[in-house]
Each structure stands twice: as C-alpha cells, then as structure tokens.
Tab-separated table of C-alpha atoms in Angstrom:
chain	number	residue	atom	x	y	z
A	48	UNK	CA	132.350	144.652	102.233
A	49	UNK	CA	133.631	143.802	105.711
A	50	UNK	CA	132.073	141.721	108.386
A	51	UNK	CA	132.854	140.118	111.800
A	52	UNK	CA	132.923	136.767	110.108
A	53	UNK	CA	132.635	136.825	106.363
A	54	UNK	CA	130.184	135.136	104.028
A	55	UNK	CA	129.185	131.569	102.968
A	56	UNK	CA	129.633	129.912	99.609
A	57	UNK	CA	130.011	126.310	98.529
A	58	UNK	CA	133.284	125.231	97.178
A	59	UNK	CA	135.595	122.328	97.605
A	60	UNK	CA	138.851	122.573	99.376
A	61	UNK	CA	141.732	122.487	97.034
A	62	UNK	CA	144.867	124.582	96.310
A	63	UNK	CA	144.393	127.621	94.252
A	64	UNK	CA	146.538	126.370	91.428
A	65	UNK	CA	144.166	123.425	90.868
A	66	UNK	CA	141.181	125.760	90.277
A	67	UNK	CA	140.478	126.174	86.589
A	68	UNK	CA	137.541	127.138	84.485
A	69	UNK	CA	134.900	124.407	84.151
A	70	UNK	CA	134.478	123.157	80.537
A	71	UNK	CA	131.227	122.716	78.756
A	72	UNK	CA	129.704	119.409	78.365
A	73	UNK	CA	130.486	117.811	75.040
A	74	UNK	CA	127.133	116.014	75.116
A	75	UNK	CA	124.950	119.021	76.139
A	76	UNK	CA	122.203	120.482	74.211
A	77	UNK	CA	123.564	123.900	73.134
A	78	UNK	CA	120.526	124.978	71.171
A	79	UNK	CA	119.583	128.586	71.803
A	80	UNK	CA	116.432	128.808	73.845
A	81	UNK	CA	113.360	130.101	72.123
A	82	UNK	CA	111.723	133.336	73.456
A	83	UNK	CA	108.790	131.197	74.699
A	84	UNK	CA	111.221	128.838	76.506
A	85	UNK	CA	112.972	131.861	78.121
A	86	UNK	CA	109.640	133.273	79.231
A	87	UNK	CA	108.641	129.884	80.656
A	88	UNK	CA	111.845	129.578	82.709
A	89	UNK	CA	111.746	133.171	83.903
A	90	UNK	CA	108.069	132.774	84.987
A	91	UNK	CA	108.766	129.451	86.635
A	92	UNK	CA	111.551	131.025	88.635
A	93	UNK	CA	109.398	133.882	89.634
A	94	UNK	CA	106.775	131.412	90.819
A	95	UNK	CA	109.496	129.575	92.693
A	96	UNK	CA	110.560	132.848	94.532
A	97	UNK	CA	107.020	133.572	95.514
A	98	UNK	CA	106.532	129.899	96.751
A	99	UNK	CA	109.722	130.193	98.730
A	100	UNK	CA	108.629	133.449	100.416
A	101	UNK	CA	105.119	132.319	101.147
A	102	UNK	CA	106.471	129.018	102.486
A	103	UNK	CA	108.786	130.821	104.967
A	104	UNK	CA	105.858	133.001	106.244
A	105	UNK	CA	103.858	129.832	106.942
A	106	UNK	CA	106.632	127.791	108.478
A	107	UNK	CA	108.263	127.622	111.876
A	108	UNK	CA	111.094	125.333	110.460
A	109	UNK	CA	114.697	126.657	110.860
A	110	UNK	CA	115.850	125.152	107.631
A	111	UNK	CA	113.543	125.212	104.553
A	112	UNK	CA	114.454	123.538	101.203
A	113	UNK	CA	112.115	123.478	98.259
A	114	UNK	CA	112.185	122.437	94.617
A	115	UNK	CA	110.312	125.100	92.600
A	116	UNK	CA	111.075	123.021	89.616
A	117	UNK	CA	109.343	119.838	91.067
A	118	UNK	CA	106.259	121.738	92.202
A	119	UNK	CA	105.871	123.526	89.002
A	120	UNK	CA	106.131	120.292	86.966
A	121	UNK	CA	103.654	118.366	89.017
A	122	UNK	CA	101.192	121.318	88.855
A	123	UNK	CA	101.894	121.633	85.067
A	124	UNK	CA	100.767	118.009	84.606
A	125	UNK	CA	97.739	118.658	86.674
A	126	UNK	CA	97.028	121.914	84.602
A	127	UNK	CA	96.213	119.605	81.673
A	128	UNK	CA	93.140	118.324	83.501
A	129	UNK	CA	91.798	121.696	84.512
A	130	UNK	CA	89.202	123.999	82.839
A	131	UNK	CA	87.556	127.325	83.222
A	132	UNK	CA	88.522	129.461	86.147
A	133	UNK	CA	90.488	126.647	87.794
A	134	UNK	CA	92.616	126.454	84.654
A	135	UNK	CA	93.007	130.266	84.439
A	136	UNK	CA	93.887	130.626	88.144
A	137	UNK	CA	96.510	127.826	88.053
A	138	UNK	CA	98.018	129.104	84.892
A	139	UNK	CA	98.329	132.581	86.355
A	140	UNK	CA	99.871	131.244	89.642
A	141	UNK	CA	102.500	129.282	87.674
A	142	UNK	CA	103.211	132.512	85.725
A	143	UNK	CA	101.873	131.333	82.294
A	144	UNK	CA	99.224	133.815	81.900
A	145	UNK	CA	99.916	134.742	78.197
A	146	UNK	CA	100.885	131.248	77.002
A	147	UNK	CA	98.649	128.530	75.439
A	148	UNK	CA	98.458	124.983	76.679
A	149	UNK	CA	100.518	123.838	73.698
A	150	UNK	CA	103.349	126.394	74.448
A	151	UNK	CA	103.446	125.435	78.149
A	152	UNK	CA	103.570	121.720	77.405
A	153	UNK	CA	106.165	122.041	74.718
A	154	UNK	CA	108.340	124.164	76.933
A	155	UNK	CA	108.197	121.580	79.685
A	156	UNK	CA	108.992	118.950	77.096
A	157	UNK	CA	111.988	120.919	75.937
A	158	UNK	CA	113.176	121.601	79.549
A	159	UNK	CA	113.044	117.986	80.429
A	160	UNK	CA	115.039	116.957	77.317
A	161	UNK	CA	117.726	119.641	77.896
A	162	UNK	CA	118.197	119.071	81.550
A	163	UNK	CA	118.579	115.324	81.115
A	164	UNK	CA	121.405	115.660	78.625
A	165	UNK	CA	123.123	118.894	79.516
A	166	UNK	CA	125.951	117.367	81.480
A	167	UNK	CA	126.681	113.646	81.635
A	168	UNK	CA	129.119	114.135	84.622
A	169	UNK	CA	126.070	115.105	86.848
A	170	UNK	CA	123.406	112.570	87.581
A	171	UNK	CA	120.139	114.444	87.133
A	172	UNK	CA	116.914	112.567	86.777
A	173	UNK	CA	113.277	113.550	86.247
A	174	UNK	CA	110.388	111.182	86.510
A	175	UNK	CA	106.677	111.814	86.370
A	176	UNK	CA	103.766	109.312	87.101
A	177	UNK	CA	99.986	109.361	87.256
A	178	UNK	CA	98.404	106.788	89.509
A	179	UNK	CA	94.591	106.262	88.740
A	180	UNK	CA	92.053	104.488	90.865
A	181	UNK	CA	91.239	101.296	89.158
A	182	UNK	CA	88.005	101.380	87.331
A	183	UNK	CA	87.823	105.337	87.332
A	184	UNK	CA	87.460	106.611	83.742
A	185	UNK	CA	90.027	109.195	82.579
A	186	UNK	CA	89.858	111.054	79.252
A	187	UNK	CA	92.318	109.772	76.747
A	188	UNK	CA	93.466	113.334	75.929
A	189	UNK	CA	94.611	113.910	79.565
A	190	UNK	CA	96.586	110.699	79.491
A	191	UNK	CA	98.009	111.192	75.983
A	192	UNK	CA	99.124	114.839	76.695
A	193	UNK	CA	101.020	113.943	79.880
A	194	UNK	CA	102.614	110.908	78.365
A	195	UNK	CA	103.830	112.804	75.272
A	196	UNK	CA	105.050	115.898	77.035
A	197	UNK	CA	105.980	114.759	80.421
A	198	UNK	CA	106.882	111.132	79.963
A	199	UNK	CA	104.386	110.226	82.663
A	200	UNK	CA	104.194	106.673	83.670
A	201	UNK	CA	100.360	105.784	83.704
A	202	UNK	CA	99.406	103.147	86.291
A	203	UNK	CA	95.802	101.849	87.231
A	204	UNK	CA	95.804	100.638	90.842
A	205	UNK	CA	93.289	99.302	93.283
A	206	UNK	CA	93.530	101.957	96.004
A	207	UNK	CA	91.594	99.846	98.424
A	208	UNK	CA	94.470	97.339	98.571
A	209	UNK	CA	96.400	97.416	101.810
A	210	UNK	CA	99.650	97.851	99.999
A	211	UNK	CA	98.446	100.480	97.452
A	212	UNK	CA	100.332	103.360	99.101
A	213	UNK	CA	103.443	101.130	99.357
A	214	UNK	CA	103.424	100.480	95.664
A	215	UNK	CA	103.245	104.215	94.832
A	216	UNK	CA	106.012	104.939	97.384
A	217	UNK	CA	108.185	102.283	95.991
A	218	UNK	CA	108.188	104.258	92.714
A	219	UNK	CA	109.063	107.400	94.625
A	220	UNK	CA	111.865	105.680	96.525
A	221	UNK	CA	113.354	104.287	93.346
A	222	UNK	CA	113.219	107.552	91.392
A	223	UNK	CA	114.825	109.533	94.339
A	224	UNK	CA	117.587	106.982	94.666
A	225	UNK	CA	116.143	105.974	98.032
A	226	UNK	CA	116.454	109.451	99.469
A	227	UNK	CA	112.619	110.063	99.729
A	228	UNK	CA	111.044	106.715	100.655
A	229	UNK	CA	107.348	107.954	101.162
A	230	UNK	CA	105.017	110.677	99.807
A	231	UNK	CA	101.681	108.793	100.158
A	232	UNK	CA	100.417	108.065	103.579
A	233	UNK	CA	98.309	104.842	103.928
A	234	UNK	CA	95.395	104.068	103.921
A	235	UNK	CA	94.399	106.031	100.740
A	236	UNK	CA	91.152	107.887	101.224
A	237	UNK	CA	88.092	106.287	99.563
A	238	UNK	CA	87.437	109.660	97.668
A	239	UNK	CA	90.844	109.802	96.155
A	240	UNK	CA	90.906	108.900	92.486
A	241	UNK	CA	94.411	110.046	91.346
A	242	UNK	CA	97.904	110.919	92.419
A	243	UNK	CA	100.080	113.014	89.967
A	244	UNK	CA	103.680	112.846	91.089
A	245	UNK	CA	106.980	114.432	90.037
A	246	UNK	CA	110.244	113.174	91.281
A	247	UNK	CA	113.678	114.563	90.700
A	248	UNK	CA	117.211	113.466	91.836
A	249	UNK	CA	120.465	115.462	91.583
A	250	UNK	CA	123.901	114.157	92.390
A	251	UNK	CA	126.776	116.415	91.353
A	252	UNK	CA	130.473	116.455	92.366
A	253	UNK	CA	132.018	119.877	92.824
A	254	UNK	CA	134.127	120.849	89.881
A	255	UNK	CA	136.730	121.781	92.528
A	256	UNK	CA	136.258	119.677	95.625
A	257	UNK	CA	136.953	120.576	99.202
A	258	UNK	CA	139.669	118.850	100.892
A	259	UNK	CA	138.087	116.969	103.957
A	260	UNK	CA	141.331	117.218	105.907
A	261	UNK	CA	140.844	120.947	106.063
A	262	UNK	CA	137.155	120.800	107.318
A	263	UNK	CA	137.231	122.111	110.776
A	264	UNK	CA	134.661	122.519	113.671
A	265	UNK	CA	133.766	126.203	113.879
A	266	UNK	CA	130.945	128.367	115.303
A	267	UNK	CA	127.811	129.131	113.264
A	268	UNK	CA	125.802	132.090	114.584
A	269	UNK	CA	122.149	131.428	114.411
A	270	UNK	CA	121.568	134.771	115.912
A	271	UNK	CA	123.494	137.463	117.862
A	272	UNK	CA	122.800	135.440	121.039
A	273	UNK	CA	122.844	131.859	119.825
A	274	UNK	CA	125.503	129.769	118.182
A	275	UNK	CA	126.315	126.061	117.455
A	276	UNK	CA	129.289	124.206	116.199
A	277	UNK	CA	129.247	123.275	112.458
A	278	UNK	CA	131.572	121.422	110.065
A	279	UNK	CA	133.158	124.238	108.069
A	280	UNK	CA	134.713	123.352	104.683
A	281	UNK	CA	137.186	125.813	103.325
A	282	UNK	CA	139.556	126.595	100.345
A	283	UNK	CA	141.117	129.381	98.348
A	284	UNK	CA	140.167	129.460	94.646
A	285	UNK	CA	139.021	131.529	91.706
A	286	UNK	CA	135.273	131.627	91.494
A	287	UNK	CA	132.453	133.717	90.158
A	288	UNK	CA	131.748	136.188	92.854
A	289	UNK	CA	129.793	139.278	93.644
A	290	UNK	CA	129.271	141.554	96.675
A	291	UNK	CA	127.595	144.722	97.535
A	292	UNK	CA	126.502	146.529	100.763
A	293	UNK	CA	123.753	143.881	101.501
A	294	UNK	CA	125.319	140.536	100.663
A	295	UNK	CA	127.878	138.324	99.283
A	296	UNK	CA	127.250	135.859	96.391
A	297	UNK	CA	129.254	132.946	95.019
A	298	UNK	CA	128.491	130.506	92.216
A	299	UNK	CA	129.894	127.090	92.601
A	300	UNK	CA	130.022	124.669	89.658
A	301	UNK	CA	129.364	120.950	89.502
A	302	UNK	CA	130.773	118.646	86.859
A	303	UNK	CA	131.360	120.461	83.519
A	304	UNK	CA	129.933	123.657	84.915
A	305	UNK	CA	126.326	123.874	83.686
A	306	UNK	CA	124.798	122.970	87.108
A	307	UNK	CA	125.761	125.315	89.807
A	308	UNK	CA	125.045	126.281	93.384
A	309	UNK	CA	124.566	129.958	94.089
A	310	UNK	CA	125.312	130.800	97.740
A	311	UNK	CA	123.930	134.057	99.062
A	312	UNK	CA	125.087	135.449	102.476
A	313	UNK	CA	123.236	138.657	103.664
A	314	UNK	CA	125.181	141.026	105.826
A	315	UNK	CA	125.179	140.575	109.534
A	316	UNK	CA	122.769	143.391	110.306
A	317	UNK	CA	120.135	142.274	107.700
A	318	UNK	CA	117.359	139.966	108.717
A	319	UNK	CA	117.345	136.963	106.345
A	320	UNK	CA	113.656	136.598	106.006
A	321	UNK	CA	113.396	140.324	105.238
A	322	UNK	CA	116.210	139.848	102.657
A	323	UNK	CA	114.346	136.869	101.037
A	324	UNK	CA	111.162	138.954	100.786
A	325	UNK	CA	112.979	141.260	98.282
A	326	UNK	CA	114.314	138.403	96.010
A	327	UNK	CA	112.619	138.261	92.557
A	328	UNK	CA	113.615	137.463	89.076
A	329	UNK	CA	115.123	140.894	88.619
A	330	UNK	CA	117.381	140.576	91.702
A	331	UNK	CA	118.300	137.047	90.586
A	332	UNK	CA	119.416	138.238	87.047
A	333	UNK	CA	121.409	141.140	88.598
A	334	UNK	CA	123.418	138.635	90.806
A	335	UNK	CA	124.110	136.364	87.774
A	336	UNK	CA	124.995	139.279	85.520
A	337	UNK	CA	127.338	140.910	87.967
A	338	UNK	CA	129.243	137.785	88.871
A	339	UNK	CA	133.066	138.159	88.171
A	340	UNK	CA	135.972	135.773	88.392
A	341	UNK	CA	137.622	136.471	91.639
A	342	UNK	CA	140.347	134.856	93.724
A	343	UNK	CA	138.717	134.309	97.094
A	344	UNK	CA	138.646	132.400	100.322
A	345	UNK	CA	135.524	130.359	100.866
A	346	UNK	CA	134.231	128.834	104.088
A	347	UNK	CA	131.120	126.745	103.682
A	348	UNK	CA	129.331	124.585	106.284
A	349	UNK	CA	128.417	120.941	105.518
A	350	UNK	CA	124.706	120.513	105.925
A	351	UNK	CA	122.047	117.770	105.467
A	352	UNK	CA	118.271	118.579	105.471
A	353	UNK	CA	115.138	116.561	105.098
A	354	UNK	CA	112.055	118.796	104.670
A	355	UNK	CA	108.369	118.290	104.031
A	356	UNK	CA	105.446	120.573	103.688
A	357	UNK	CA	101.788	120.475	102.691
A	358	UNK	CA	101.417	123.270	100.090
A	359	UNK	CA	97.669	123.705	100.058
A	360	UNK	CA	97.631	126.989	101.985
A	361	UNK	CA	100.748	128.388	100.243
A	362	UNK	CA	99.318	127.811	96.832
A	363	UNK	CA	95.932	129.151	97.791
A	364	UNK	CA	97.657	132.436	98.920
A	365	UNK	CA	99.483	132.475	95.573
A	366	UNK	CA	96.229	132.531	93.696
A	367	UNK	CA	95.007	129.065	92.968
A	368	UNK	CA	92.522	128.530	95.924
A	369	UNK	CA	89.693	127.525	93.632
A	370	UNK	CA	91.503	124.315	92.627
A	371	UNK	CA	91.292	123.139	96.307
A	372	UNK	CA	87.515	124.067	96.561
A	373	UNK	CA	85.366	120.836	96.316
A	374	UNK	CA	82.456	122.847	94.933
A	375	UNK	CA	84.186	125.340	92.560
A	376	UNK	CA	87.112	123.348	91.230
A	377	UNK	CA	86.839	122.207	87.622
A	378	UNK	CA	88.971	119.384	86.437
A	379	UNK	CA	86.619	118.300	83.773
A	380	UNK	CA	89.551	117.605	81.386
A	381	UNK	CA	90.322	114.528	83.531
A	382	UNK	CA	86.717	113.386	83.740
A	383	UNK	CA	83.768	115.660	82.785
A	384	UNK	CA	81.129	113.591	84.624
A	385	UNK	CA	82.527	113.779	88.206
A	386	UNK	CA	83.405	116.859	90.232
A	387	UNK	CA	87.071	116.768	91.104
A	388	UNK	CA	89.274	118.916	93.234
A	389	UNK	CA	92.858	118.962	94.587
A	390	UNK	CA	92.680	117.727	98.151
A	391	UNK	CA	96.426	117.867	98.929
A	392	UNK	CA	99.774	118.923	97.431
A	393	UNK	CA	102.618	117.376	99.371
A	394	UNK	CA	106.241	118.308	98.868
A	395	UNK	CA	109.347	116.657	100.257
A	396	UNK	CA	113.012	117.407	99.707
A	397	UNK	CA	116.353	116.016	100.705
A	398	UNK	CA	119.827	117.578	100.328
A	399	UNK	CA	123.291	116.600	101.549
A	400	UNK	CA	126.184	119.121	100.908
A	401	UNK	CA	129.747	117.918	101.701
A	402	UNK	CA	133.258	118.130	100.571
A	403	UNK	CA	132.674	115.946	97.486
A	404	UNK	CA	129.617	117.702	96.174
A	405	UNK	CA	125.730	117.642	96.593
A	406	UNK	CA	123.109	115.050	96.557
A	407	UNK	CA	119.442	116.232	96.453
A	408	UNK	CA	116.045	114.885	95.720
A	409	UNK	CA	112.474	116.188	95.673
A	410	UNK	CA	109.003	114.810	95.313
A	411	UNK	CA	105.694	116.677	94.659
A	412	UNK	CA	102.378	114.800	94.863
A	413	UNK	CA	99.093	116.280	93.731
A	414	UNK	CA	96.180	114.243	95.187
A	415	UNK	CA	92.884	114.504	93.221
A	416	UNK	CA	89.704	113.618	95.073
A	417	UNK	CA	86.066	113.611	94.022
A	418	UNK	CA	83.409	115.309	96.095
A	419	UNK	CA	80.231	113.582	97.205
A	420	UNK	CA	78.193	116.706	96.195
A	421	UNK	CA	79.108	116.065	92.704
A	422	UNK	CA	136.002	140.340	103.327
A	423	UNK	CA	137.584	140.944	107.022
A	424	UNK	CA	140.582	143.160	105.914
A	425	UNK	CA	142.291	140.554	103.830
A	426	UNK	CA	143.850	141.376	100.409
A	427	UNK	CA	141.452	138.946	98.669
A	428	UNK	CA	137.712	138.614	99.384
A	429	UNK	CA	136.694	136.132	102.150
A	430	UNK	CA	133.200	134.614	102.367
A	431	UNK	CA	132.754	132.874	105.611
A	432	UNK	CA	129.322	131.344	105.739
A	433	UNK	CA	128.777	131.350	109.504
A	434	UNK	CA	125.333	132.782	109.866
A	435	UNK	CA	121.932	132.116	108.107
A	436	UNK	CA	122.240	131.948	104.397
A	437	UNK	CA	120.382	131.130	101.193
A	438	UNK	CA	121.368	128.701	98.367
A	439	UNK	CA	119.962	127.882	95.004
A	440	UNK	CA	120.925	124.943	92.633
A	441	UNK	CA	120.425	126.170	89.148
A	442	UNK	CA	121.335	125.288	85.520
A	443	UNK	CA	122.869	128.041	83.481
A	444	UNK	CA	121.791	127.081	79.990
A	445	UNK	CA	118.045	126.985	80.759
A	446	UNK	CA	118.164	129.339	83.710
A	447	UNK	CA	116.066	126.712	85.670
A	448	UNK	CA	116.120	126.887	89.510
A	449	UNK	CA	116.003	123.265	90.761
A	450	UNK	CA	116.359	123.788	94.436
A	451	UNK	CA	116.049	126.841	96.658
A	452	UNK	CA	116.716	126.847	100.405
A	453	UNK	CA	117.304	128.878	103.611
A	454	UNK	CA	119.803	127.319	106.076
A	455	UNK	CA	119.712	128.841	109.571
A	456	UNK	CA	121.122	125.861	111.540
A	457	UNK	CA	123.471	123.708	109.412
A	458	UNK	CA	123.667	120.138	110.875
A	459	UNK	CA	125.407	117.087	109.444
A	460	UNK	CA	124.377	113.943	111.076
A	461	UNK	CA	126.629	110.989	110.144
C-alpha cells in the first residue's frame, strides 16, 4: 500500500533493537472467558461502534473521543431499575437481547474484576456511584444488585443544598485523577431524584516509548486544502501491523501488553466518516486476526482532547427512546410508586497521547427525574499518521474496547 504520506500508529521512539515482545502480566487473571462473557463483550463492542457512528452523525466536533465501556456500564447500572418495554429496549440497545438480568450483571462483575487486575503496570480504575435525593425511597433490590455487581457507592444527598453538585463532582474529580472535574451542573433540578455515574481512568506507559528528542514539527493534512503543524513522534520497531487497499492498522502495547491502542489510518482517497460507517465487530475481528509482527517505521502525532456530549438523542436513535419519555418510561424497579424517566445522559472524556504513553479518563452520568404527571516505496512498511485517523484503546484478554476516537486535528497544548 503506497501513499503520499503514510499512515499513523502510536508507538514510542526507540531503536529497533530495543523492541521486544511484551510479556504477560504475572498478576493477570488468565481464566478463559465463558461463552456468555464473550457474547457480552462482543455485543458491548457492537454497541460502542453504533454509538460512535451515531455520535459522529450528530456532531460538528473535529475530534470525537468516547468511552463505549463507560456508557455501557452506566446504562447497565440503570438497566437494573427498568421494567417492561423500557427494560427490553435498553437491553436491546446495549446488545443483550438474549441474556437474562443475572447473566448481564455477572458478566459486568467479571469484566470489572478482570480489567482491574490484568496488568499491574497499567493504572486502570473503575468506579461507580449512585447519588439519591435525600428522603426519596429506593427499592432495596436495586441498591443491593448494583452494590454487589458494580461495586456502586450509594450516597443519600440533599439535592437542594447549594454545594450538592460540588459534592458529586468532587467524587468524579477524584475518580478520574482530576482529569474530569465536573459532570453535574448546578443547581440540581427539583425533579431530579438520582444520578447513576460511572468513572474510569487509564494511565499506561508504552511498552516501547518514543524518544522525545526525535519528535518533530510536521504537517498534518486536515483535508486536501487545509493543513496544520503537529508534533509528530516517530520510531522504527517491530509491531503488530496490517494493511490492505483501504487502510493501515497498527496495535501498540502498554505495560505488559494486555492493554493496547489500535491505530487505524484510512487511505488518502477515503472519507474518514464513510470509513467509520463500515466498522463493526466483524471488521474489528478481521483487523485483530490479521495483525502480523512487522518491522516498520511509525510516525504518530501527539494529541490531547477533552470532549463532552449529551447522549439523549444518540441513544434514542439507537432504540431506547422510551427511557427518555416522561410518560412511557418504566423504572419501577427503582421505585414503583413514582413515574421516573431518564432526563439526561452526559458523557465526558479526556485523553493525552505523548512519547511516554497515554492518560485517559471518562465519566458517564445518567440523571433520573420524576414527572409531575406521575508504505512510500521503502523496503519496510511506513505508517505516517498525517491525516485524519481513528484509534481504539482495548484489552486483548476480555476484548473490551475502553476508548474509541476520531482525530481530525491533533493538537497538544502544553
């Protein structure tokens, strides 16, 4: 595959002789996944691709970074309060149509446990919390289920307090290592009775770091007629690599190698949004299956992105609109005596990719309210990421996709 400037993939700058094969984590959970766990992960990833595509169609943002994992987990917690058509539609949207509640919850439980212990050299944290309006009765089964399966912190709070939002945001800030300081905007609406929040934090050093002395200022082509300067990291190394007539793909390891960043660079003549529209679990599996150890030159831009999006419209388009309907929604497994609905799903992400590695965080907040009505010719492949590209941070044991993004304008403010 040849190009005017070749494809992007994230690797640290070091000499080829220093590149080895990442080892496996001695503390990792190497238990073979059950068939249900495999199905859960595959379906969660499919939900993530659909969420990503729909978000791009409804966004004017140049750079989009989502955590399908965080959104899925926050909605998984919320699912334990849903009933009837609301439950069925949410379950279908999340890709869990043929699974029971127990199977879904147990798989989330297993996923949390495995990701926490899979590689001690990578700092990966998962935290869940449920904030209830003080005095509002909640069924014990809802609380117990989410405590047992999601390790959810349960807090009763007077939402009328002037600092109520600050208290919730302090928890968010702490559990994202101060990368996302706010998800709840004050003042809290008088009809809001609950916030269900997932927070994740990731900090991984490249297994093979880039040499910062080799980072150079180079052009990045936003389009055929527009370019900017970017900070382009580079090195020559052996990595898992794949190419065909549509794209180049490289998989860059962190730590012991379980956590990785897959970088996908479409060919010059392919519109990136059209390319993304074709990505699904089958395409994803093909890329992973066809990766081969290859000596290659990699050029990858540094970038830092903060992104936020209200997901109500996106999730409605994906099939769970009834959950947002004040009249039709059924969350009677939270409280059977009050008509509840999802008023807002807010999602925020942060990512910083540099020579040393990647730091990333995500928060998803589900707000529940009540309603008053009741190559380039070289001898080895070269991947020069100098035009819009896609990345995914994933874990190879579970298959989970933690972050998924499109970068059309890489910037790195100091």
